[in-house]
Amino acid sequence: MLAGLSTLVVVSKLFSFHTFDSHLHRLEGRGFDLGKIRYELVEEFEETSMWGAWWLFLTSVTVASGMSYVIAKHILKPLVEMEKITQKFAQGDLKARVPETEIPELNRLATSFNRMASHLEGVEQRRRELVGDLTHELRTPLTILEGYLEGLADGTIEPSADVFQRLSRETTRLHRLVNDTQELSKAEAGYLPINLQSFNIHPLLVSLIQRFSDQLLEEGPELRLECPPNPPLVSADPERVEQILVNLLGNAVRYTVQGSITVRVWSEPSKLWIAVIDTGHGLKAEDLPFVFNRFWRSERSRIRHPTGTGMGLAISQRLVQLQQGEIQVESELNKGSTFRFSLPLA
């Protein structure tokens, strides 16, 4: 407003009066006698212009102040609401969200804040669930350790190699629980490093088949690889892919007494699929929705392998998702299971 008014005054001083004086000259040339009142006309014009400028200034100040107040109130209202929401969020109310506004810029800011709030709420929810599940899982080995140690201390349990082996197994299970929980918490929070690169998965599969074949007994299941020698390159982290396959193959070997375990590879237009197919004891249909839940184990696996943590599949699922893939499971009780996951092509 001040810049506009200053421009008006400067233009009036430098050009308007000169233009008015030239106009008077033209009138005199057309026969008008303005010699006596010419000076008075110029003075009146200048004075009128200055009064007009002052009235323009006062009117502009009044109008601009009113409009500024209205616009400021309109802008500040959602900002005040946003401040209240952020205070609630800082105090622990993670469900607080900023409402939409009519101002596009503030609306984009509100959308960004709400997206961040949803992410933090999800992280906090997963943290609480993880702590609750971990507390539940730690209770059993700690109770066993406490019972044995109290029995050894008061003499009701005789120290023997079998007792110490049991204590060692429970200690190993606690160690594995801590490591798996740390791994999963990093993966769920997005802090687990993923080194994506293009590589051929065939050498990795051959190496894993050889490694697990050495662990199988002669009367155990047959381990087979069905993979073309030159499959399409994938964009993934070789170490994390190996970790996923070790989890899946380890489960297949653990729960397949006889029959076969097949690693099958095939490609689609945008991704490569890797499946681990076994003829083990399988899973019930009602158990399939919970397979990838942390700390979940079927009743049969708890009986046959009580030292398991139930974290391997949850970690594998998160690792697959971090590499822009998907993981699926099919299983039938007493007939076997198929775990397959995809990786994007390079």
Coordinates of C-alpha atoms in Angstrom, one line a residue:
M1 CA 0.0 0.0 0.0
L2 CA 2.8 2.4 0.9
A3 CA 4.7 1.6 -2.2
G4 CA 1.6 2.3 -4.3
L5 CA 0.9 5.6 -2.6
S6 CA 4.6 6.7 -2.9
T7 CA 4.5 5.9 -6.6
L8 CA 1.3 7.9 -7.0
V9 CA 2.8 11.0 -5.3
V10 CA 6.0 10.7 -7.3
V11 CA 4.2 10.4 -10.6
S12 CA 2.0 13.3 -9.7
K13 CA 5.0 15.5 -8.9
L14 CA 7.0 14.6 -11.9
F15 CA 4.5 14.0 -14.7
S16 CA 0.9 15.0 -13.8
F17 CA 1.6 18.7 -13.2
H18 CA 3.8 18.9 -16.3
T19 CA 1.1 17.2 -18.3
F20 CA -1.6 19.6 -16.9
D21 CA 0.6 22.6 -17.7
S22 CA 1.1 21.4 -21.3
H23 CA -2.7 21.0 -21.6
L24 CA -3.1 24.6 -20.5
H25 CA -0.7 25.7 -23.2
R26 CA -2.7 23.9 -25.8
L27 CA -5.9 25.6 -24.6
E28 CA -4.2 29.0 -24.9
G29 CA -3.2 28.1 -28.5
R30 CA -6.8 27.5 -29.3
G31 CA -7.8 31.0 -28.2
F32 CA -8.5 30.6 -24.5
D33 CA -7.2 33.4 -22.3
L34 CA -5.7 31.7 -19.3
G35 CA -2.9 34.1 -18.5
K36 CA -4.5 35.6 -15.4
I37 CA -5.6 32.4 -13.8
R38 CA -3.0 29.9 -15.1
Y39 CA -0.9 30.0 -12.0
E40 CA -4.0 29.7 -9.8
L41 CA -5.2 26.6 -11.8
V42 CA -1.8 24.9 -11.4
E43 CA -1.8 25.6 -7.7
E44 CA -5.3 24.4 -7.2
F45 CA -4.5 21.3 -9.2
E46 CA -1.5 20.6 -7.1
E47 CA -3.3 21.2 -3.8
T48 CA -6.3 19.0 -4.9
S49 CA -3.9 16.3 -6.0
M50 CA -2.2 16.3 -2.6
W51 CA -5.5 16.2 -0.7
G52 CA -6.6 13.4 -2.9
A53 CA -3.4 11.6 -2.1
W54 CA -4.0 12.0 1.6
W55 CA -7.6 10.9 1.4
L56 CA -6.3 7.9 -0.7
F57 CA -3.8 7.2 2.0
L58 CA -6.4 7.2 4.8
T59 CA -8.9 5.2 2.9
S60 CA -6.2 2.7 1.9
V61 CA -5.0 2.3 5.5
T62 CA -8.6 1.7 6.7
V63 CA -9.4 -0.8 3.9
A64 CA -6.1 -2.6 4.1
S65 CA -6.1 -2.8 7.9
G66 CA -9.6 -4.3 7.8
M67 CA -8.8 -6.8 5.1
S68 CA -5.5 -7.7 6.8
Y69 CA -7.4 -8.4 10.0
V70 CA -10.0 -10.5 8.3
I71 CA -7.4 -12.5 6.3
A72 CA -5.1 -12.9 9.3
K73 CA -8.0 -14.3 11.4
H74 CA -8.8 -16.6 8.5
I75 CA -5.2 -17.8 8.3
L76 CA -4.5 -17.9 12.1
K77 CA -7.6 -20.0 12.9
P78 CA -6.3 -23.2 11.4
L79 CA -2.8 -22.4 12.7
V80 CA -4.2 -22.1 16.2
E81 CA -6.0 -25.4 15.8
M82 CA -2.9 -27.0 14.4
E83 CA -0.9 -25.7 17.5
K84 CA -3.5 -27.3 19.8
I85 CA -3.3 -30.6 17.9
T86 CA 0.5 -30.7 18.0
Q87 CA 0.4 -30.0 21.8
K88 CA -2.0 -32.9 22.3
F89 CA 0.3 -35.1 20.1
A90 CA 3.3 -34.1 22.1
Q91 CA 1.5 -35.0 25.3
G92 CA 1.0 -38.6 24.0
D93 CA -2.4 -38.4 22.2
L94 CA -1.2 -40.1 19.1
K95 CA -4.7 -40.3 17.6
A96 CA -4.9 -36.5 17.3
R97 CA -5.2 -35.3 13.7
V98 CA -5.2 -31.8 12.1
P99 CA -8.5 -31.1 10.3
E100 CA -8.6 -30.0 6.6
T101 CA -8.7 -26.3 5.8
E102 CA -9.7 -24.2 2.8
I103 CA -6.2 -22.8 2.4
P104 CA -4.2 -25.1 0.1
E105 CA -0.8 -24.5 1.6
L106 CA -2.0 -25.2 5.2
N107 CA -4.0 -28.2 3.9
R108 CA -0.8 -29.7 2.5
L109 CA 0.9 -29.0 5.8
A110 CA -2.0 -30.7 7.7
T111 CA -1.8 -33.7 5.3
S112 CA 1.9 -34.1 5.9
F113 CA 1.5 -33.8 9.7
N114 CA -1.3 -36.4 9.7
R115 CA 0.8 -38.8 7.6
M116 CA 3.6 -38.4 10.1
A117 CA 1.2 -38.9 13.0
S118 CA -0.2 -42.1 11.5
H119 CA 3.3 -43.4 11.0
L120 CA 4.4 -42.6 14.6
E121 CA 1.1 -44.1 15.9
G122 CA 1.9 -47.3 14.0
V123 CA 5.4 -47.4 15.3
E124 CA 4.2 -46.9 18.9
Q125 CA 1.5 -49.6 18.5
R126 CA 4.1 -52.1 17.1
R127 CA 6.4 -51.2 20.0
R128 CA 3.8 -51.9 22.6
E129 CA 2.8 -55.1 20.9
L130 CA 6.4 -56.2 20.7
V131 CA 7.1 -55.4 24.3
G132 CA 3.9 -57.3 25.4
D133 CA 4.7 -60.3 23.2
L134 CA 8.3 -60.3 24.4
T135 CA 7.3 -60.2 28.0
H136 CA 5.0 -63.1 27.5
E137 CA 7.6 -65.2 25.7
L138 CA 10.3 -64.4 28.3
R139 CA 8.1 -65.5 31.1
T140 CA 8.4 -69.2 30.4
P141 CA 12.3 -69.6 30.1
L142 CA 12.7 -67.3 33.1
T143 CA 10.3 -69.3 35.2
I144 CA 12.1 -72.5 34.3
L145 CA 15.5 -71.0 35.1
E146 CA 14.2 -69.6 38.4
G147 CA 12.7 -73.0 39.4
Y148 CA 15.9 -74.9 38.6
L149 CA 18.2 -72.4 40.3
E150 CA 16.0 -72.3 43.5
G151 CA 16.0 -76.1 43.5
L152 CA 19.7 -76.3 43.1
A153 CA 20.1 -73.7 45.9
D154 CA 17.9 -75.4 48.5
G155 CA 19.1 -78.9 47.5
T156 CA 15.8 -80.3 46.3
I157 CA 17.4 -80.8 42.8
E158 CA 20.6 -82.7 42.5
P159 CA 23.2 -81.0 40.2
S160 CA 23.7 -83.2 37.1
A161 CA 24.8 -82.8 33.5
D162 CA 21.1 -83.1 32.4
V163 CA 20.1 -80.2 34.7
F164 CA 22.9 -78.0 33.4
Q165 CA 22.0 -78.9 29.8
R166 CA 18.4 -77.8 30.4
L167 CA 19.6 -74.5 31.9
S168 CA 21.9 -74.1 28.9
R169 CA 19.0 -74.6 26.5
E170 CA 16.9 -72.1 28.2
T171 CA 19.7 -69.6 28.3
T172 CA 20.3 -70.1 24.6
R173 CA 16.6 -69.6 23.9
L174 CA 16.7 -66.3 25.9
H175 CA 19.7 -65.2 23.8
R176 CA 18.0 -66.1 20.6
L177 CA 14.8 -64.2 21.7
V178 CA 16.8 -61.0 22.4
N179 CA 18.6 -61.2 19.1
D180 CA 15.5 -61.9 17.1
T181 CA 13.5 -59.2 18.8
Q182 CA 16.3 -56.6 18.1
E183 CA 16.3 -57.7 14.4
L184 CA 12.6 -57.5 14.1
S185 CA 12.3 -54.2 15.9
K186 CA 14.8 -52.6 13.5
A187 CA 13.0 -54.1 10.5
E188 CA 9.6 -52.9 11.6
A189 CA 10.9 -49.4 12.4
G190 CA 12.7 -49.2 9.0
Y191 CA 16.2 -48.9 10.5
L192 CA 17.5 -52.2 9.1
P193 CA 20.0 -51.4 6.4
I194 CA 19.1 -52.8 3.0
N195 CA 21.8 -52.8 0.4
L196 CA 19.9 -53.1 -2.9
Q197 CA 22.0 -54.3 -5.9
S198 CA 21.5 -56.4 -9.1
F199 CA 22.7 -60.0 -8.7
N200 CA 22.1 -63.5 -10.0
I201 CA 20.3 -65.6 -7.4
H202 CA 21.3 -69.0 -8.8
P203 CA 24.8 -69.2 -7.2
L204 CA 23.2 -68.3 -3.8
L205 CA 20.6 -71.0 -4.1
V206 CA 23.2 -73.6 -5.1
S207 CA 25.3 -72.7 -2.1
L208 CA 22.3 -73.0 0.3
I209 CA 21.2 -76.3 -1.1
Q210 CA 24.7 -77.7 -0.6
R211 CA 24.8 -76.3 3.0
F212 CA 21.4 -77.8 4.0
S213 CA 22.1 -81.1 2.2
D214 CA 25.1 -81.7 4.4
Q215 CA 22.8 -81.4 7.5
L216 CA 20.2 -84.0 6.3
L217 CA 20.4 -87.6 7.3
E218 CA 20.3 -90.4 4.7
E219 CA 16.8 -91.3 5.7
G220 CA 15.7 -87.7 5.7
P221 CA 14.0 -85.7 3.0
E222 CA 15.5 -85.1 -0.4
L223 CA 16.5 -81.5 -1.1
R224 CA 16.0 -80.4 -4.7
L225 CA 16.6 -77.2 -6.7
E226 CA 14.5 -76.3 -9.7
C227 CA 16.0 -73.1 -11.1
P228 CA 17.2 -72.1 -14.6
P229 CA 21.0 -71.6 -14.7
N230 CA 20.6 -68.0 -15.8
P231 CA 17.5 -66.5 -14.2
P232 CA 16.7 -62.8 -14.6
L233 CA 18.7 -60.5 -12.3
V234 CA 16.9 -59.2 -9.2
S235 CA 17.3 -55.9 -7.4
A236 CA 17.7 -57.0 -3.8
D237 CA 20.1 -57.3 -0.9
P238 CA 22.0 -60.7 -1.2
E239 CA 22.6 -61.0 2.5
R240 CA 18.9 -60.3 3.4
V241 CA 17.7 -62.7 0.7
E242 CA 20.0 -65.4 2.1
Q243 CA 18.6 -64.7 5.6
I244 CA 15.1 -65.2 4.3
L245 CA 16.0 -68.4 2.5
V246 CA 17.8 -69.8 5.6
N247 CA 14.7 -69.1 7.7
L248 CA 12.4 -70.8 5.2
L249 CA 14.7 -73.8 4.5
G250 CA 15.4 -74.2 8.2
N251 CA 11.7 -74.5 8.9
A252 CA 11.2 -76.9 6.1
V253 CA 14.1 -79.1 7.3
R254 CA 12.9 -78.9 10.9
Y255 CA 9.3 -80.0 10.1
T256 CA 9.9 -82.4 7.2
V257 CA 10.8 -85.9 8.4
Q258 CA 10.7 -87.6 5.0
G259 CA 9.7 -86.8 1.5
S260 CA 11.2 -83.8 -0.3
I261 CA 12.0 -80.2 0.0
T262 CA 12.1 -78.3 -3.3
V263 CA 13.3 -74.8 -4.0
R264 CA 11.6 -73.6 -7.2
V265 CA 12.3 -70.4 -9.1
W266 CA 10.3 -68.8 -11.9
S267 CA 9.9 -65.3 -13.3
E268 CA 7.0 -62.9 -14.2
P269 CA 7.2 -59.7 -16.2
S270 CA 8.3 -57.6 -13.2
K271 CA 9.4 -59.9 -10.5
L272 CA 11.1 -63.2 -9.7
W273 CA 9.4 -65.8 -7.5
I274 CA 11.2 -68.2 -5.1
A275 CA 9.3 -71.0 -3.4
V276 CA 10.3 -73.4 -0.7
I277 CA 8.0 -76.5 -1.0
D278 CA 8.1 -79.3 1.5
T279 CA 6.1 -82.4 2.3
G280 CA 6.2 -81.9 6.1
H281 CA 3.4 -82.0 8.6
G282 CA 1.8 -78.7 7.3
L283 CA -0.5 -76.3 9.0
K284 CA -4.2 -76.1 9.7
A285 CA -6.3 -73.8 7.6
E286 CA -7.3 -71.7 10.6
D287 CA -3.6 -71.2 11.5
L288 CA -2.5 -69.7 8.2
P289 CA -3.6 -66.1 9.0
F290 CA -1.2 -66.1 12.0
V291 CA 1.8 -67.6 10.4
F292 CA 3.7 -64.3 10.0
N293 CA 2.8 -63.0 13.4
R294 CA 5.7 -62.5 15.8
F295 CA 6.2 -65.2 18.5
W296 CA 3.4 -67.3 16.9
R297 CA 4.0 -71.1 16.7
S298 CA 1.7 -73.9 15.9
E299 CA 0.8 -76.4 18.7
R300 CA 2.8 -79.1 17.0
S301 CA 5.9 -77.0 16.6
R302 CA 5.8 -76.0 20.3
I303 CA 5.8 -79.7 21.2
R304 CA 8.5 -80.9 18.8
H305 CA 10.7 -77.8 19.0
P306 CA 10.1 -75.9 22.2
T307 CA 13.3 -73.8 21.9
G308 CA 12.0 -71.9 18.8
T309 CA 11.2 -68.2 19.1
G310 CA 8.5 -67.9 16.5
M311 CA 10.2 -64.8 15.1
G312 CA 11.8 -66.2 11.9
L313 CA 8.8 -65.9 9.6
A314 CA 7.9 -62.4 11.0
I315 CA 11.5 -61.2 10.2
S316 CA 11.4 -62.8 6.8
Q317 CA 8.1 -61.1 5.9
R318 CA 9.5 -57.7 6.9
L319 CA 12.7 -58.3 5.0
V320 CA 10.7 -59.2 1.9
Q321 CA 8.6 -56.1 2.2
L322 CA 11.6 -53.8 2.7
Q323 CA 12.9 -55.1 -0.7
Q324 CA 9.6 -54.2 -2.4
G325 CA 8.4 -57.9 -2.6
E326 CA 5.6 -60.0 -1.2
I327 CA 5.5 -63.3 0.7
Q328 CA 2.7 -65.9 0.6
V329 CA 2.0 -69.2 2.2
E330 CA -0.1 -72.3 1.3
S331 CA -0.3 -75.3 3.6
E332 CA -2.4 -78.4 4.2
L333 CA -2.2 -80.4 7.4
N334 CA -0.1 -83.6 7.0
K335 CA 0.6 -82.8 3.4
G336 CA 3.2 -80.0 3.4
S337 CA 3.6 -76.3 3.1
T338 CA 4.7 -73.8 0.4
F339 CA 6.3 -70.6 1.2
R340 CA 7.0 -68.3 -1.7
F341 CA 8.3 -64.7 -2.0
S342 CA 9.0 -62.3 -4.8
L343 CA 11.8 -59.9 -5.6
P344 CA 11.7 -57.1 -8.1
L345 CA 13.6 -57.6 -11.3
A346 CA 16.7 -55.4 -11.8

